[in-house]
């Protein structure tokens, strides 16, 4: 496997692992506050990020490279209001998109068509994730973030969870 691509993909493993941990921490924070819908949403997101990480991990080794288990910094255990939390997640996803796009460009430059092809799934996934986060942020802005709003926000997120479960991943 091309060494530059291998290094970039190993760095991507680290980003996916950080997202996996961050979303797990967010899930826990909202679960203890009784925000069941938000907690379920982030447990699911966390599991998806772990799957994203493993897909790259297995791909590197399949291509005769060496996938490296990254050190993951401890994420925050407390988060600000729900709008800030989703904005934080949206910013994280935008950084992931940028990173994926950079590896796509690198694979073109290095004429690594296999990796280019492999990454198209991530390009699509990131488009969907960013759009989902924007939709949720817009809904939260409409509802407002006062204490009375938390119930309605949680209910909206429960509906999104139900829709996601109907859609094949
Ligand atoms: Fe949502 O980040 Fe993975 O790809």
XYZ file of C-alpha atoms and ligand atoms in Angstrom:
173
model
C 0.000 0.000 0.000
C 1.142 3.544 -0.816
C 2.790 4.868 2.386
C 1.241 8.341 2.146
C -2.233 6.855 1.805
C -1.573 4.423 4.644
C -0.532 7.280 6.939
C -3.563 9.398 5.972
C -5.946 6.477 6.518
C -4.400 5.726 9.896
C -4.980 9.370 10.851
C -8.562 8.979 9.698
C -8.931 5.954 11.991
C -7.981 8.260 14.838
C -10.624 10.853 13.827
C -13.344 8.207 13.652
C -12.270 6.859 17.050
C -12.461 10.366 18.525
C -15.980 10.783 17.122
C -16.928 7.364 18.541
C -15.759 8.433 22.027
C -17.175 11.953 21.832
C -20.644 10.699 20.885
C -20.514 8.038 23.579
C -19.765 10.730 26.144
C -22.597 12.931 24.846
C -24.983 9.940 24.998
C -24.065 9.323 28.620
C -24.426 13.002 29.588
C -27.973 13.181 28.190
C -28.969 9.742 29.432
C -28.351 10.733 33.042
C -30.538 13.790 32.469
C -33.425 11.629 31.297
C -33.149 12.759 27.660
C -33.812 9.302 26.311
C -34.222 10.291 22.646
C -31.016 12.325 22.527
C -29.120 9.602 24.391
C -30.291 6.904 21.958
C -29.401 9.147 19.013
C -25.828 9.528 20.262
C -25.406 5.870 21.249
C -26.347 5.037 17.657
C -24.028 7.711 16.237
C -21.229 6.426 18.426
C -21.740 2.855 17.184
C -21.745 4.131 13.591
C -18.443 5.921 14.117
C -16.917 2.744 15.498
C -18.101 0.977 12.348
C -16.551 3.763 10.194
C -13.291 3.287 12.052
C -13.319 -0.495 11.600
C -14.068 -0.292 7.880
C -10.878 1.751 7.375
C -8.957 -0.449 9.786
C -9.782 -3.611 7.888
C -9.244 -1.936 4.523
C -5.667 -0.910 5.372
C -4.711 -4.453 6.347
C -6.542 -5.928 3.392
C -4.396 -3.692 1.156
C -1.230 -4.980 2.769
C -0.732 -1.944 4.989
C -0.683 -1.852 8.790
C -3.692 -0.439 10.667
C -2.669 1.167 13.953
C -4.911 1.402 17.034
C -4.903 5.114 17.957
C -4.636 6.760 21.371
C -7.940 8.520 21.952
C -8.005 11.632 24.145
C -10.640 11.592 26.879
C -13.652 13.588 25.654
C -15.428 16.123 27.863
C -17.966 14.539 30.205
C -20.155 17.638 30.466
C -21.714 19.635 27.665
C -23.365 23.022 27.391
C -26.959 23.446 26.246
C -28.419 21.128 23.624
C -27.979 23.627 20.764
C -24.265 24.035 21.534
C -23.910 20.254 21.734
C -25.307 19.744 18.251
C -23.244 22.647 16.926
C -20.143 20.995 18.395
C -21.050 17.738 16.650
C -21.714 19.544 13.379
C -18.287 21.199 13.546
C -16.690 17.828 14.259
C -18.430 16.285 11.249
C -17.263 19.149 9.039
C -13.672 18.453 10.087
C -14.191 14.757 9.268
C -15.559 15.691 5.822
C -12.568 17.916 5.150
C -10.220 15.132 6.146
C -12.001 12.557 3.949
C -11.925 14.986 1.021
C -8.190 15.486 1.508
C -7.592 11.736 1.336
C -9.787 11.507 -1.774
C -7.580 14.166 -3.384
C -4.443 12.361 -2.257
C -5.692 9.086 -3.732
C -6.231 10.838 -7.082
C -2.775 12.365 -6.945
C -1.204 9.005 -6.067
C -3.335 7.196 -8.690
C -4.683 4.869 -5.984
C -8.015 4.067 -7.632
C -8.908 1.393 -5.071
C -8.745 3.877 -2.192
C -10.548 6.512 -4.235
C -13.336 4.028 -4.772
C -13.330 2.879 -1.138
C -13.701 6.480 0.076
C -16.784 7.280 -2.016
C -18.934 5.575 0.631
C -17.523 8.025 3.218
C -18.141 11.026 0.955
C -21.828 10.070 0.763
C -22.007 9.267 4.489
C -20.557 12.649 5.437
C -22.998 14.474 3.200
C -25.873 12.699 4.978
C -24.457 13.267 8.465
C -23.851 16.977 7.921
C -27.327 17.416 6.498
C -28.874 15.540 9.450
C -27.025 17.728 11.968
C -28.153 20.891 10.165
C -31.769 19.676 10.219
C -31.588 19.007 13.955
C -29.943 22.367 14.671
C -32.715 24.137 12.728
C -35.394 22.240 14.656
C -33.795 23.116 18.000
C -33.641 26.783 16.986
C -37.354 26.690 16.149
C -38.306 25.028 19.430
C -35.955 27.116 21.592
C -33.740 25.854 24.403
C -35.584 26.861 27.578
C -36.230 24.139 30.234
C -39.773 23.556 28.862
C -38.320 22.907 25.418
C -36.221 19.910 26.387
C -39.212 17.579 26.340
C -40.157 18.652 22.811
C -36.584 18.478 21.526
C -36.222 14.975 22.948
C -39.490 13.984 21.268
C -38.283 15.329 17.901
C -35.048 13.373 18.216
C -37.018 10.216 19.082
C -38.880 10.653 15.788
C -35.584 11.025 13.941
C -34.336 7.823 15.624
C -37.450 5.974 14.491
C -36.987 7.236 10.912
C -33.317 6.246 10.925
C -34.227 2.751 12.069
C -36.582 2.407 9.109
C -33.903 3.473 6.612
C -31.385 0.795 5.670
C -27.853 2.064 6.557
Fe -19.309 10.975 11.171
O -17.566 10.627 10.866
Fe -17.364 8.924 10.487
O -16.978 9.118 8.759
